[in-house]
Amino acid sequence: MNPSGFGGAAASGVATRILGLDPGLRITGFGLIDSLGSQLRYVASGCIKTRDGELPGRLKTLLDGVREVIATYRPDVVAVEKVFVNVNPQSTLLLGQARGAVICGAVACELPVTEYTALQVKQSVVGYGKAHKEQVQDMVQRLLRLDASPGADAADALACAICHAHGSHGFGGLAGVGARRRGGRALG
């Protein structure tokens, strides 16, 4: 029996486990897939939910939730959807802080993080950068051969992982963890 779940394809390589994250202050979707060549296998998905309350506590919930998902499923890499500019500056700021918390959760676990725009994710998964959420959910269900369509937040996170698996390299990937360099000297 092949433990990777990829049939004979595992003989030619090792699967990469990808954690996709769709950050939100109220609900952060997560989705994990294994990728081996062009083959994708669903592992798990769900949501990290925060309760109403003070911002620092909500951010800690997201940070702890991401770290728990990583400890449970042991991904190799993380793909995160980039912030979009919203007409409401306060909402954009809060979303940016939520993204920061989930990225910190991944980096604290020493995982490489790559970011993708919603346009890149939709283009990679649906073939059309302005696809609707329902189209993304439908394609995620088809690509991962799921019995039912995942919820919107989990589907977006799985789509981000699929985008990474398809080789759509994001802008501003955080390939290194630990000390950063600026002007020839280490920071950190």
PDB file of C-alpha atoms in Angstrom:
ATOM      1  CA  MET A   1       0.000   0.000   0.000  1.00  0.00           C
ATOM      2  CA  ASN A   2       1.252   3.485  -0.858  1.00  0.00           C
ATOM      3  CA  PRO A   3       1.038   5.798   2.185  1.00  0.00           C
ATOM      4  CA  SER A   4       0.913   8.980   0.101  1.00  0.00           C
ATOM      5  CA  GLY A   5      -2.434   8.114  -1.494  1.00  0.00           C
ATOM      6  CA  PHE A   6      -1.118   8.887  -4.991  1.00  0.00           C
ATOM      7  CA  GLY A   7      -0.941   5.375  -6.439  1.00  0.00           C
ATOM      8  CA  GLY A   8       2.219   4.626  -8.431  1.00  0.00           C
ATOM      9  CA  ALA A   9       3.138   8.299  -8.780  1.00  0.00           C
ATOM     10  CA  ALA A  10       4.761   8.394  -5.328  1.00  0.00           C
ATOM     11  CA  ALA A  11       7.657   6.269  -6.572  1.00  0.00           C
ATOM     12  CA  SER A  12       8.873   9.235  -8.620  1.00  0.00           C
ATOM     13  CA  GLY A  13       8.864  11.794  -5.807  1.00  0.00           C
ATOM     14  CA  VAL A  14       7.644  13.026  -2.484  1.00  0.00           C
ATOM     15  CA  ALA A  15       4.373  14.863  -2.026  1.00  0.00           C
ATOM     16  CA  THR A  16       4.413  18.439  -0.776  1.00  0.00           C
ATOM     17  CA  ARG A  17       1.812  19.337   1.834  1.00  0.00           C
ATOM     18  CA  ILE A  18       0.475  22.849   1.246  1.00  0.00           C
ATOM     19  CA  LEU A  19      -1.484  24.886   3.775  1.00  0.00           C
ATOM     20  CA  GLY A  20      -3.650  27.547   2.173  1.00  0.00           C
ATOM     21  CA  LEU A  21      -4.937  30.403   4.327  1.00  0.00           C
ATOM     22  CA  ASP A  22      -7.713  32.888   3.575  1.00  0.00           C
ATOM     23  CA  PRO A  23      -7.279  35.463   6.337  1.00  0.00           C
ATOM     24  CA  GLY A  24     -10.145  37.290   7.966  1.00  0.00           C
ATOM     25  CA  LEU A  25     -10.511  38.828  11.398  1.00  0.00           C
ATOM     26  CA  ARG A  26     -13.816  37.063  12.084  1.00  0.00           C
ATOM     27  CA  ILE A  27     -13.199  33.874  10.074  1.00  0.00           C
ATOM     28  CA  THR A  28      -9.913  32.627   8.655  1.00  0.00           C
ATOM     29  CA  GLY A  29     -10.282  29.699   6.281  1.00  0.00           C
ATOM     30  CA  PHE A  30      -7.648  26.994   6.082  1.00  0.00           C
ATOM     31  CA  GLY A  31      -7.185  24.174   3.611  1.00  0.00           C
ATOM     32  CA  LEU A  32      -4.528  21.514   3.227  1.00  0.00           C
ATOM     33  CA  ILE A  33      -3.678  19.519   0.150  1.00  0.00           C
ATOM     34  CA  ASP A  34      -0.896  17.171  -0.851  1.00  0.00           C
ATOM     35  CA  SER A  35       0.650  17.855  -4.246  1.00  0.00           C
ATOM     36  CA  LEU A  36       2.723  15.435  -6.270  1.00  0.00           C
ATOM     37  CA  GLY A  37       3.400  16.563  -9.809  1.00  0.00           C
ATOM     38  CA  SER A  38       0.037  17.443 -11.294  1.00  0.00           C
ATOM     39  CA  GLN A  39      -1.864  15.286  -8.790  1.00  0.00           C
ATOM     40  CA  LEU A  40      -3.666  16.900  -5.877  1.00  0.00           C
ATOM     41  CA  ARG A  41      -5.124  15.188  -2.811  1.00  0.00           C
ATOM     42  CA  TYR A  42      -7.413  16.795  -0.244  1.00  0.00           C
ATOM     43  CA  VAL A  43      -6.180  16.514   3.347  1.00  0.00           C
ATOM     44  CA  ALA A  44      -8.354  18.788   5.499  1.00  0.00           C
ATOM     45  CA  SER A  45     -10.086  22.158   5.653  1.00  0.00           C
ATOM     46  CA  GLY A  46     -11.989  24.325   8.064  1.00  0.00           C
ATOM     47  CA  CYS A  47     -12.155  27.706   9.723  1.00  0.00           C
ATOM     48  CA  ILE A  48     -10.533  29.478  12.627  1.00  0.00           C
ATOM     49  CA  LYS A  49     -13.196  31.702  14.172  1.00  0.00           C
ATOM     50  CA  THR A  50     -12.704  34.583  16.566  1.00  0.00           C
ATOM     51  CA  ARG A  51     -15.225  35.876  19.051  1.00  0.00           C
ATOM     52  CA  ASP A  52     -16.234  39.482  19.359  1.00  0.00           C
ATOM     53  CA  GLY A  53     -13.964  41.348  21.691  1.00  0.00           C
ATOM     54  CA  GLU A  54     -10.751  43.296  21.841  1.00  0.00           C
ATOM     55  CA  LEU A  55      -8.478  43.149  18.795  1.00  0.00           C
ATOM     56  CA  PRO A  56      -5.387  41.744  20.572  1.00  0.00           C
ATOM     57  CA  GLY A  57      -7.327  38.726  21.837  1.00  0.00           C
ATOM     58  CA  ARG A  58      -8.797  38.065  18.405  1.00  0.00           C
ATOM     59  CA  LEU A  59      -5.357  38.239  16.780  1.00  0.00           C
ATOM     60  CA  LYS A  60      -4.010  35.802  19.378  1.00  0.00           C
ATOM     61  CA  THR A  61      -6.844  33.402  18.524  1.00  0.00           C
ATOM     62  CA  LEU A  62      -5.791  33.523  14.852  1.00  0.00           C
ATOM     63  CA  LEU A  63      -2.090  33.093  15.664  1.00  0.00           C
ATOM     64  CA  ASP A  64      -2.784  30.161  17.987  1.00  0.00           C
ATOM     65  CA  GLY A  65      -5.248  28.623  15.513  1.00  0.00           C
ATOM     66  CA  VAL A  66      -2.730  28.660  12.663  1.00  0.00           C
ATOM     67  CA  ARG A  67      -0.051  27.166  14.889  1.00  0.00           C
ATOM     68  CA  GLU A  68      -2.475  24.406  15.966  1.00  0.00           C
ATOM     69  CA  VAL A  69      -3.355  23.583  12.341  1.00  0.00           C
ATOM     70  CA  ILE A  70       0.372  23.434  11.512  1.00  0.00           C
ATOM     71  CA  ALA A  71       1.114  21.188  14.509  1.00  0.00           C
ATOM     72  CA  THR A  72      -1.755  18.857  13.572  1.00  0.00           C
ATOM     73  CA  TYR A  73      -1.173  18.530   9.809  1.00  0.00           C
ATOM     74  CA  ARG A  74       2.549  19.363   9.410  1.00  0.00           C
ATOM     75  CA  PRO A  75       2.512  21.257   6.096  1.00  0.00           C
ATOM     76  CA  ASP A  76       5.722  21.921   4.150  1.00  0.00           C
ATOM     77  CA  VAL A  77       4.723  25.351   2.847  1.00  0.00           C
ATOM     78  CA  VAL A  78       2.060  28.001   3.380  1.00  0.00           C
ATOM     79  CA  ALA A  79       0.152  29.993   0.742  1.00  0.00           C
ATOM     80  CA  VAL A  80      -1.718  33.100   1.899  1.00  0.00           C
ATOM     81  CA  GLU A  81      -4.166  35.279   0.011  1.00  0.00           C
ATOM     82  CA  LYS A  82      -3.013  38.897  -0.214  1.00  0.00           C
ATOM     83  CA  VAL A  83      -5.031  41.787   1.131  1.00  0.00           C
ATOM     84  CA  PHE A  84      -7.241  43.624  -1.288  1.00  0.00           C
ATOM     85  CA  VAL A  85      -7.819  47.345  -0.962  1.00  0.00           C
ATOM     86  CA  ASN A  86     -11.283  47.910   0.413  1.00  0.00           C
ATOM     87  CA  VAL A  87     -13.364  51.089   0.138  1.00  0.00           C
ATOM     88  CA  ASN A  88     -13.480  51.106   3.952  1.00  0.00           C
ATOM     89  CA  PRO A  89      -9.969  51.908   5.258  1.00  0.00           C
ATOM     90  CA  GLN A  90     -10.803  50.587   8.755  1.00  0.00           C
ATOM     91  CA  SER A  91     -11.846  47.188   7.339  1.00  0.00           C
ATOM     92  CA  THR A  92      -8.676  47.050   5.234  1.00  0.00           C
ATOM     93  CA  LEU A  93      -6.544  47.818   8.288  1.00  0.00           C
ATOM     94  CA  LEU A  94      -8.241  45.105  10.372  1.00  0.00           C
ATOM     95  CA  LEU A  95      -7.851  42.573   7.548  1.00  0.00           C
ATOM     96  CA  GLY A  96      -4.167  43.475   7.281  1.00  0.00           C
ATOM     97  CA  GLN A  97      -3.717  42.838  10.981  1.00  0.00           C
ATOM     98  CA  ALA A  98      -5.439  39.455  10.660  1.00  0.00           C
ATOM     99  CA  ARG A  99      -3.126  38.585   7.761  1.00  0.00           C
ATOM    100  CA  GLY A 100      -0.152  39.589   9.873  1.00  0.00           C
ATOM    101  CA  ALA A 101      -1.253  37.258  12.662  1.00  0.00           C
ATOM    102  CA  VAL A 102      -1.680  34.238  10.362  1.00  0.00           C
ATOM    103  CA  ILE A 103       1.619  34.913   8.576  1.00  0.00           C
ATOM    104  CA  CYS A 104       3.387  35.232  11.952  1.00  0.00           C
ATOM    105  CA  GLY A 105       1.845  31.912  12.995  1.00  0.00           C
ATOM    106  CA  ALA A 106       3.371  30.219   9.937  1.00  0.00           C
ATOM    107  CA  VAL A 107       6.744  31.965  10.167  1.00  0.00           C
ATOM    108  CA  ALA A 108       6.982  31.179  13.902  1.00  0.00           C
ATOM    109  CA  CYS A 109       6.715  27.516  12.874  1.00  0.00           C
ATOM    110  CA  GLU A 110       9.608  28.108  10.427  1.00  0.00           C
ATOM    111  CA  LEU A 111       7.546  27.503   7.304  1.00  0.00           C
ATOM    112  CA  PRO A 112       8.066  29.335   4.014  1.00  0.00           C
ATOM    113  CA  VAL A 113       5.160  31.641   3.137  1.00  0.00           C
ATOM    114  CA  THR A 114       4.108  32.744  -0.343  1.00  0.00           C
ATOM    115  CA  GLU A 115       1.402  35.314  -1.014  1.00  0.00           C
ATOM    116  CA  TYR A 116      -1.061  35.336  -3.898  1.00  0.00           C
ATOM    117  CA  THR A 117      -3.547  37.934  -5.018  1.00  0.00           C
ATOM    118  CA  ALA A 118      -7.197  36.935  -5.368  1.00  0.00           C
ATOM    119  CA  LEU A 119      -6.766  37.455  -9.119  1.00  0.00           C
ATOM    120  CA  GLN A 120      -3.879  34.954  -9.227  1.00  0.00           C
ATOM    121  CA  VAL A 121      -5.811  32.396  -7.182  1.00  0.00           C
ATOM    122  CA  LYS A 122      -8.964  32.643  -9.302  1.00  0.00           C
ATOM    123  CA  GLN A 123      -6.970  32.565 -12.553  1.00  0.00           C
ATOM    124  CA  SER A 124      -5.110  29.460 -11.425  1.00  0.00           C
ATOM    125  CA  VAL A 125      -8.150  27.549 -10.147  1.00  0.00           C
ATOM    126  CA  VAL A 126     -11.004  28.711 -12.397  1.00  0.00           C
ATOM    127  CA  GLY A 127      -9.111  30.077 -15.394  1.00  0.00           C
ATOM    128  CA  TYR A 128     -10.726  33.500 -14.986  1.00  0.00           C
ATOM    129  CA  GLY A 129      -9.355  36.106 -12.576  1.00  0.00           C
ATOM    130  CA  LYS A 130     -12.738  37.688 -11.890  1.00  0.00           C
ATOM    131  CA  ALA A 131     -14.601  34.466 -11.113  1.00  0.00           C
ATOM    132  CA  HIS A 132     -17.347  34.498  -8.500  1.00  0.00           C
ATOM    133  CA  LYS A 133     -17.012  32.694  -5.136  1.00  0.00           C
ATOM    134  CA  GLU A 134     -19.457  29.994  -6.259  1.00  0.00           C
ATOM    135  CA  GLN A 135     -17.274  29.247  -9.302  1.00  0.00           C
ATOM    136  CA  VAL A 136     -14.210  28.908  -7.078  1.00  0.00           C
ATOM    137  CA  GLN A 137     -16.093  26.563  -4.725  1.00  0.00           C
ATOM    138  CA  ASP A 138     -17.272  24.436  -7.662  1.00  0.00           C
ATOM    139  CA  MET A 139     -13.777  24.133  -9.173  1.00  0.00           C
ATOM    140  CA  VAL A 140     -12.186  23.324  -5.809  1.00  0.00           C
ATOM    141  CA  GLN A 141     -14.755  20.550  -5.359  1.00  0.00           C
ATOM    142  CA  ARG A 142     -14.003  19.207  -8.846  1.00  0.00           C
ATOM    143  CA  LEU A 143     -10.200  19.491  -8.671  1.00  0.00           C
ATOM    144  CA  LEU A 144     -10.039  17.759  -5.285  1.00  0.00           C
ATOM    145  CA  ARG A 145     -12.838  15.282  -6.093  1.00  0.00           C
ATOM    146  CA  LEU A 146     -14.829  16.204  -2.995  1.00  0.00           C
ATOM    147  CA  ASP A 147     -18.304  14.809  -2.326  1.00  0.00           C
ATOM    148  CA  ALA A 148     -19.629  18.247  -1.365  1.00  0.00           C
ATOM    149  CA  SER A 149     -18.675  21.833  -1.932  1.00  0.00           C
ATOM    150  CA  PRO A 150     -16.585  23.261   0.913  1.00  0.00           C
ATOM    151  CA  GLY A 151     -17.749  26.416   2.687  1.00  0.00           C
ATOM    152  CA  ALA A 152     -16.699  29.717   1.140  1.00  0.00           C
ATOM    153  CA  ASP A 153     -13.794  30.458   3.517  1.00  0.00           C
ATOM    154  CA  ALA A 154     -12.403  26.919   3.398  1.00  0.00           C
ATOM    155  CA  ALA A 155     -12.817  26.845  -0.404  1.00  0.00           C
ATOM    156  CA  ASP A 156     -10.848  30.090  -0.754  1.00  0.00           C
ATOM    157  CA  ALA A 157      -8.071  28.638   1.406  1.00  0.00           C
ATOM    158  CA  LEU A 158      -8.020  25.401  -0.608  1.00  0.00           C
ATOM    159  CA  ALA A 159      -7.959  27.485  -3.808  1.00  0.00           C
ATOM    160  CA  CYS A 160      -4.909  29.329  -2.503  1.00  0.00           C
ATOM    161  CA  ALA A 161      -3.179  25.990  -1.848  1.00  0.00           C
ATOM    162  CA  ILE A 162      -4.129  24.761  -5.332  1.00  0.00           C
ATOM    163  CA  CYS A 163      -2.748  27.977  -6.833  1.00  0.00           C
ATOM    164  CA  HIS A 164       0.566  27.308  -5.095  1.00  0.00           C
ATOM    165  CA  ALA A 165       0.552  23.704  -6.309  1.00  0.00           C
ATOM    166  CA  HIS A 166       0.001  24.906  -9.865  1.00  0.00           C
ATOM    167  CA  GLY A 167       3.233  26.854  -9.627  1.00  0.00           C
ATOM    168  CA  SER A 168       1.790  30.367  -9.604  1.00  0.00           C
ATOM    169  CA  HIS A 169       4.603  32.078  -7.749  1.00  0.00           C
ATOM    170  CA  GLY A 170       3.292  34.939  -5.679  1.00  0.00           C
ATOM    171  CA  PHE A 171       4.706  38.387  -5.219  1.00  0.00           C
ATOM    172  CA  GLY A 172       6.681  39.006  -2.082  1.00  0.00           C
ATOM    173  CA  GLY A 173       7.132  35.421  -0.929  1.00  0.00           C
ATOM    174  CA  LEU A 174       8.697  35.143   2.492  1.00  0.00           C
ATOM    175  CA  ALA A 175      11.102  32.364   1.561  1.00  0.00           C
ATOM    176  CA  GLY A 176      13.476  32.786   4.467  1.00  0.00           C
ATOM    177  CA  VAL A 177      12.676  32.773   8.121  1.00  0.00           C
ATOM    178  CA  GLY A 178      14.816  33.913  10.981  1.00  0.00           C
ATOM    179  CA  ALA A 179      17.145  36.858  10.527  1.00  0.00           C
ATOM    180  CA  ARG A 180      16.393  39.348   7.788  1.00  0.00           C
ATOM    181  CA  ARG A 181      19.054  41.423   6.064  1.00  0.00           C
ATOM    182  CA  ARG A 182      19.006  45.081   5.250  1.00  0.00           C
ATOM    183  CA  GLY A 183      21.999  46.962   3.908  1.00  0.00           C
ATOM    184  CA  GLY A 184      24.334  44.052   4.587  1.00  0.00           C
ATOM    185  CA  ARG A 185      23.560  43.643   8.298  1.00  0.00           C
ATOM    186  CA  ALA A 186      21.305  41.114   9.955  1.00  0.00           C
ATOM    187  CA  LEU A 187      18.149  42.235  11.694  1.00  0.00           C
ATOM    188  CA  GLY A 188      16.272  40.175  14.156  1.00  0.00           C
TER     189      GLY A 188
END
